[in-house]
PDB file of C-alpha atoms in Angstrom:
ATOM      1  CA  UNK A   1       0.000   0.000   0.000  1.00  0.00           C
ATOM      2  CA  UNK A   2       2.842   2.391   0.811  1.00  0.00           C
ATOM      3  CA  UNK A   3       4.456   1.659  -2.562  1.00  0.00           C
ATOM      4  CA  UNK A   4       1.158   2.359  -4.331  1.00  0.00           C
ATOM      5  CA  UNK A   5       0.660   5.569  -2.359  1.00  0.00           C
ATOM      6  CA  UNK A   6       3.969   6.945  -3.653  1.00  0.00           C
ATOM      7  CA  UNK A   7       2.427   7.217  -7.140  1.00  0.00           C
ATOM      8  CA  UNK A   8       0.006   9.808  -5.743  1.00  0.00           C
ATOM      9  CA  UNK A   9       2.655  12.126  -4.313  1.00  0.00           C
ATOM     10  CA  UNK A  10       3.353  15.400  -6.073  1.00  0.00           C
ATOM     11  CA  UNK A  11       1.376  17.628  -8.405  1.00  0.00           C
ATOM     12  CA  UNK A  12      -1.046  15.760 -10.666  1.00  0.00           C
ATOM     13  CA  UNK A  13      -4.380  16.048 -12.398  1.00  0.00           C
ATOM     14  CA  UNK A  14      -6.488  14.079  -9.886  1.00  0.00           C
ATOM     15  CA  UNK A  15      -9.588  13.917 -12.131  1.00  0.00           C
ATOM     16  CA  UNK A  16      -9.643  10.124 -11.747  1.00  0.00           C
ATOM     17  CA  UNK A  17     -10.165  10.544  -8.008  1.00  0.00           C
ATOM     18  CA  UNK A  18     -12.817  13.268  -7.988  1.00  0.00           C
ATOM     19  CA  UNK A  19     -16.530  12.706  -7.994  1.00  0.00           C
ATOM     20  CA  UNK A  20     -17.753  12.583 -11.608  1.00  0.00           C
ATOM     21  CA  UNK A  21     -19.231  15.885 -12.735  1.00  0.00           C
ATOM     22  CA  UNK A  22     -17.645  17.939  -9.969  1.00  0.00           C
ATOM     23  CA  UNK A  23     -17.644  21.616 -10.978  1.00  0.00           C
ATOM     24  CA  UNK A  24     -14.047  22.578 -10.257  1.00  0.00           C
ATOM     25  CA  UNK A  25     -11.934  25.035 -12.265  1.00  0.00           C
ATOM     26  CA  UNK A  26      -8.876  22.767 -12.132  1.00  0.00           C
ATOM     27  CA  UNK A  27      -8.475  19.187 -10.937  1.00  0.00           C
ATOM     28  CA  UNK A  28      -4.743  19.723 -10.429  1.00  0.00           C
ATOM     29  CA  UNK A  29      -3.709  19.300  -6.816  1.00  0.00           C
ATOM     30  CA  UNK A  30      -0.442  18.726  -4.973  1.00  0.00           C
ATOM     31  CA  UNK A  31      -0.358  15.852  -2.536  1.00  0.00           C
ATOM     32  CA  UNK A  32       2.480  16.799  -0.188  1.00  0.00           C
ATOM     33  CA  UNK A  33       2.419  13.727   2.014  1.00  0.00           C
ATOM     34  CA  UNK A  34       0.803  10.336   2.103  1.00  0.00           C
ATOM     35  CA  UNK A  35       1.378   7.845   4.877  1.00  0.00           C
ATOM     36  CA  UNK A  36       0.159   4.262   5.199  1.00  0.00           C
ATOM     37  CA  UNK A  37       0.836   2.454   8.449  1.00  0.00           C
ATOM     38  CA  UNK A  38      -0.711  -0.236  10.630  1.00  0.00           C
ATOM     39  CA  UNK A  39      -3.312   1.314  12.889  1.00  0.00           C
ATOM     40  CA  UNK A  40      -4.594   0.565  16.352  1.00  0.00           C
ATOM     41  CA  UNK A  41      -7.713  -1.492  16.890  1.00  0.00           C
ATOM     42  CA  UNK A  42     -10.916   0.459  17.157  1.00  0.00           C
ATOM     43  CA  UNK A  43     -12.507   0.809  20.594  1.00  0.00           C
ATOM     44  CA  UNK A  44     -15.841   0.283  18.822  1.00  0.00           C
ATOM     45  CA  UNK A  45     -15.245  -3.411  18.132  1.00  0.00           C
ATOM     46  CA  UNK A  46     -14.974  -6.289  20.561  1.00  0.00           C
ATOM     47  CA  UNK A  47     -11.552  -7.818  21.299  1.00  0.00           C
ATOM     48  CA  UNK A  48     -12.654 -10.989  19.470  1.00  0.00           C
ATOM     49  CA  UNK A  49     -13.561  -8.994  16.348  1.00  0.00           C
ATOM     50  CA  UNK A  50     -10.389  -6.942  16.652  1.00  0.00           C
ATOM     51  CA  UNK A  51      -8.210 -10.061  16.426  1.00  0.00           C
ATOM     52  CA  UNK A  52      -9.844 -10.955  13.077  1.00  0.00           C
ATOM     53  CA  UNK A  53      -9.420  -7.500  11.533  1.00  0.00           C
ATOM     54  CA  UNK A  54      -6.457  -5.451  10.354  1.00  0.00           C
ATOM     55  CA  UNK A  55      -6.580  -1.718  10.978  1.00  0.00           C
ATOM     56  CA  UNK A  56      -4.675   0.815   8.887  1.00  0.00           C
ATOM     57  CA  UNK A  57      -3.970   4.491   9.256  1.00  0.00           C
ATOM     58  CA  UNK A  58      -3.865   6.470   6.009  1.00  0.00           C
ATOM     59  CA  UNK A  59      -2.904  10.135   6.146  1.00  0.00           C
ATOM     60  CA  UNK A  60      -3.018  12.588   3.235  1.00  0.00           C
ATOM     61  CA  UNK A  61      -1.692  16.147   3.290  1.00  0.00           C
ATOM     62  CA  UNK A  62      -2.500  18.772   0.663  1.00  0.00           C
ATOM     63  CA  UNK A  63      -3.424  22.425   0.412  1.00  0.00           C
ATOM     64  CA  UNK A  64      -6.808  21.338  -0.945  1.00  0.00           C
ATOM     65  CA  UNK A  65      -8.641  18.237  -2.127  1.00  0.00           C
ATOM     66  CA  UNK A  66     -11.251  17.551  -4.769  1.00  0.00           C
ATOM     67  CA  UNK A  67     -14.712  16.367  -3.732  1.00  0.00           C
ATOM     68  CA  UNK A  68     -14.368  12.729  -2.578  1.00  0.00           C
ATOM     69  CA  UNK A  69     -10.689  12.614  -3.600  1.00  0.00           C
ATOM     70  CA  UNK A  70      -9.507  11.239  -0.252  1.00  0.00           C
ATOM     71  CA  UNK A  71     -12.279   8.640  -0.080  1.00  0.00           C
ATOM     72  CA  UNK A  72     -11.491   7.445  -3.607  1.00  0.00           C
ATOM     73  CA  UNK A  73      -7.723   7.339  -3.015  1.00  0.00           C
ATOM     74  CA  UNK A  74      -8.389   5.385   0.191  1.00  0.00           C
ATOM     75  CA  UNK A  75     -10.568   2.867  -1.660  1.00  0.00           C
ATOM     76  CA  UNK A  76      -7.899   2.303  -4.318  1.00  0.00           C
ATOM     77  CA  UNK A  77      -5.150   1.877  -1.709  1.00  0.00           C
ATOM     78  CA  UNK A  78      -7.301  -0.592   0.235  1.00  0.00           C
ATOM     79  CA  UNK A  79      -7.841  -2.521  -3.026  1.00  0.00           C
ATOM     80  CA  UNK A  80      -4.041  -2.721  -3.354  1.00  0.00           C
ATOM     81  CA  UNK A  81      -3.781  -3.925   0.250  1.00  0.00           C
ATOM     82  CA  UNK A  82      -6.355  -6.631  -0.448  1.00  0.00           C
ATOM     83  CA  UNK A  83      -4.502  -7.740  -3.578  1.00  0.00           C
ATOM     84  CA  UNK A  84      -7.256  -6.650  -5.989  1.00  0.00           C
ATOM     85  CA  UNK A  85      -4.902  -4.100  -7.607  1.00  0.00           C
ATOM     86  CA  UNK A  86      -1.151  -4.012  -8.131  1.00  0.00           C
ATOM     87  CA  UNK A  87       0.710  -0.947  -6.808  1.00  0.00           C
ATOM     88  CA  UNK A  88       1.663   0.099 -10.368  1.00  0.00           C
ATOM     89  CA  UNK A  89      -2.028   0.226 -11.329  1.00  0.00           C
ATOM     90  CA  UNK A  90      -2.463   3.277  -9.096  1.00  0.00           C
ATOM     91  CA  UNK A  91      -0.260   5.257 -11.488  1.00  0.00           C
ATOM     92  CA  UNK A  92      -2.314   4.012 -14.454  1.00  0.00           C
ATOM     93  CA  UNK A  93      -5.550   5.036 -12.725  1.00  0.00           C
ATOM     94  CA  UNK A  94      -4.152   8.478 -11.898  1.00  0.00           C
ATOM     95  CA  UNK A  95      -2.984   9.019 -15.480  1.00  0.00           C
ATOM     96  CA  UNK A  96      -6.354   7.909 -16.914  1.00  0.00           C
ATOM     97  CA  UNK A  97      -8.064  11.043 -15.535  1.00  0.00           C
ATOM     98  CA  UNK A  98     -11.313   9.075 -15.750  1.00  0.00           C
ATOM     99  CA  UNK A  99     -13.513   9.392 -12.627  1.00  0.00           C
ATOM    100  CA  UNK A 100     -15.855   6.721 -14.000  1.00  0.00           C
ATOM    101  CA  UNK A 101     -13.159   4.078 -14.495  1.00  0.00           C
ATOM    102  CA  UNK A 102     -13.621   0.554 -13.192  1.00  0.00           C
ATOM    103  CA  UNK A 103     -11.371   0.835 -10.137  1.00  0.00           C
ATOM    104  CA  UNK A 104     -11.681   4.486  -9.174  1.00  0.00           C
ATOM    105  CA  UNK A 105     -15.472   4.356  -9.052  1.00  0.00           C
ATOM    106  CA  UNK A 106     -15.056   2.792  -5.599  1.00  0.00           C
ATOM    107  CA  UNK A 107     -15.500   5.211  -2.720  1.00  0.00           C
ATOM    108  CA  UNK A 108     -14.443   4.413   0.827  1.00  0.00           C
ATOM    109  CA  UNK A 109     -17.340   4.828   3.255  1.00  0.00           C
ATOM    110  CA  UNK A 110     -17.303   8.009   5.312  1.00  0.00           C
ATOM    111  CA  UNK A 111     -17.406   6.186   8.660  1.00  0.00           C
ATOM    112  CA  UNK A 112     -13.906   5.648   9.970  1.00  0.00           C
ATOM    113  CA  UNK A 113     -12.538   8.647   8.077  1.00  0.00           C
ATOM    114  CA  UNK A 114     -11.932  11.903   9.913  1.00  0.00           C
ATOM    115  CA  UNK A 115     -10.057  15.163   9.698  1.00  0.00           C
ATOM    116  CA  UNK A 116      -6.989  14.917  11.907  1.00  0.00           C
ATOM    117  CA  UNK A 117      -5.827  18.521  11.618  1.00  0.00           C
ATOM    118  CA  UNK A 118      -6.287  21.640   9.561  1.00  0.00           C
ATOM    119  CA  UNK A 119      -4.062  24.647   8.924  1.00  0.00           C
ATOM    120  CA  UNK A 120      -5.036  27.989   7.433  1.00  0.00           C
ATOM    121  CA  UNK A 121      -2.919  30.796   6.021  1.00  0.00           C
ATOM    122  CA  UNK A 122      -3.665  34.146   7.701  1.00  0.00           C
ATOM    123  CA  UNK A 123      -0.441  35.995   7.083  1.00  0.00           C
ATOM    124  CA  UNK A 124       1.276  32.991   8.675  1.00  0.00           C
ATOM    125  CA  UNK A 125       0.365  29.387   9.193  1.00  0.00           C
ATOM    126  CA  UNK A 126      -2.018  28.907  12.089  1.00  0.00           C
ATOM    127  CA  UNK A 127      -2.087  25.247  13.021  1.00  0.00           C
ATOM    128  CA  UNK A 128      -5.472  24.348  14.375  1.00  0.00           C
ATOM    129  CA  UNK A 129      -4.626  20.768  15.275  1.00  0.00           C
ATOM    130  CA  UNK A 130      -5.831  19.719  18.714  1.00  0.00           C
ATOM    131  CA  UNK A 131      -3.298  19.437  21.489  1.00  0.00           C
TER     132      UNK A 131
END
């Protein structure tokens, strides 16, 4: 998954990962950081269920994202983790610029995804991350 995620780093046309028909002046975005690492078990599942599941933490950093871009990138990376896609296919999907393609039509469900931190430029970076 980490190898696949590296194809997303940098400045690209992320049309393949936006919601089809999104009215956006430019689908070009810069993904500054992507991190894939084993995550901790959720407190919302029983210990028995937790032993059967694998949890992952995926973090994306950019100045801005397209509508559903993170959920679609997450779905594609999970498909790589499950063996349904090869890491190199992520680059092919990105270069296709087709939001209706076979693999990028998947969208990770919203539950389990959350905003970790947010920064805003007001004459200087103001980090609004908790803690």
